[in-house]
C-alpha cells in the first residue's frame, strides 16, 4: 500500500517537545525576549513527531513536513529530535522545515501545503490532495488553518478544541463534506482502554439513565509560562483547553441518548494574572461548567435509529447534571495532569482516576512520581531497542488517523484504476501540466466518514463533536455575561442531537 505523506502544523510541545518560555528584559526599555527549551512536562520528546518517525520506520509514513512560524526554532527542534537516535534504534528523524533558514513567516504552512500537494520530485505534476495533516497550534488559529487544509483537499487531524464556535464548526464540517476529506479531532482519551471500557458500559445501557457526571482535570501553574503567548486571549481559556477532554467523553458516551441543553459557568481568578505569569487581568485560573442534560427516548424501539444522529422524534425521559472543572493553577505534584471523573446512572456508577494507575517511582532527579506509560511509553523496546510505545493511547490516536488516510487513498487508487480500465480504447488523455486546481476526490464524503468511523476516529461531523463545541462556547458566553445560564438549541428535527445555535442572554 502507498505510504502516507504527513504535514505537521505547529512546533509546540505536543508535536516537538519544545516549548517557549518568557525571559524578562535584561535592560530597561527592551521588549520581552523569548527562548525555546525542552519541555519539563511528561512530553519531553513530544507526541506527534516521535509517533510519526516510528510509523515511518514501520512503513506507514513517507515524507514528513513541519510548519511553524520561525525558522530559527527549526534547528533546535532538529537537534532535539536527532537526540532520539541515541535512545532508539533505526529511527529516522529527518523532516522538511517551513519556513526555511532563519525566516519568520506566520503563513509558512501554506508553502508546506503546496509542497505536500506537489512533490519536489515532480514539481509540474497536477496538484493532488489526500495526504495527512496534523494541526496543533493555539486554539484561535485552528479554524482558519483548518479551512486552508480542507480547501487543499488534505485530510486533517486537529487537536481539541477543533473550533471555538458553532458557526465555525458548521462551516468547517460543510467544507469537509464539499471536498470529501476526513476531519477528525485528536482526543486521545477515547483510546485509553479504561475510558473505552467505561464508555461502552454507558453506551450499552448497563449504567441506566444518565443522572450525574463530575470531572476534574488540571495542569501545574508552571505551564502558564508555556502558554503565555496565548492564554487568556481570544476565547483561549482553560475550559477550552482541558474541559474539552471530559466533555467529549461524556457526549460520546451518551451519543443518541442524551443532549446538553443549558450551561452555567463559574470561575476563580487571581493567580494567572499575577506575577510571575502576568497574563491578562481577566484570565481565569479554574473554570467549572454546570450543564443540564436532557435524556430523550425514542417513542418506540422500532423507530429508533442505529445512527448516532438518532430519531427525528423523541420524548423527554428525565434530566441529568454534569459539572466539568479544569484548572491551570494547580501545584506541582506527582503527575503532570490530575484527571478523574465520576459517572452516575440510574443503575450503576463509575469512578476513574486516570492520573494514578498503580505505577509509582521516586528518584533523586525527579522526586516522587506516578507514571502513566499507557498514554505515552518513551522507554525503548527491550528486545529491539526501537521505540516501544506502539500500544499507548497517545500513539494509537495518531496511528489510526494515518491508517484511515491510507485506506481512503487505497480506495481512491482502486476507483481510479477501474475508471482507467473503462477508458481503454478511448481517446488518449491529454498530458497533465502544471495547474493550481486540485484534483477532485474520487471517494464520496459519505464513504470518507464511514472509513473514519471504521478506524474509531472522533469525527468533526458528529453529535459529540458539535455538542462539545456548543458546551464550551456556552460556557464562555456565561462567563462573559455575569454567569447567566446559556441555552443550547436543537432546531433540526432530522438531526436532533446536533445543536444548531446558542441563545445568548
Tab-separated table of C-alpha atoms in Angstrom, residues 118 123-127 430-437:
chain	number	residue	atom	x	y	z
A	118	UNK	CA	3.089	18.798	-5.355
A	123	UNK	CA	7.055	19.937	-9.413
A	124	UNK	CA	4.935	20.303	-12.570
A	125	UNK	CA	2.581	17.475	-11.682
A	126	UNK	CA	-1.057	18.345	-11.156
A	127	UNK	CA	-1.692	19.214	-7.521
A	430	UNK	CA	-4.072	14.927	-22.593
A	431	UNK	CA	-0.709	15.353	-20.950
A	432	UNK	CA	-1.046	16.734	-17.470
A	433	UNK	CA	0.533	20.137	-16.902
A	434	UNK	CA	1.046	22.479	-14.010
A	435	UNK	CA	-2.173	23.857	-12.566
A	436	UNK	CA	-3.359	25.443	-9.373
A	437	UNK	CA	-6.510	23.309	-9.440
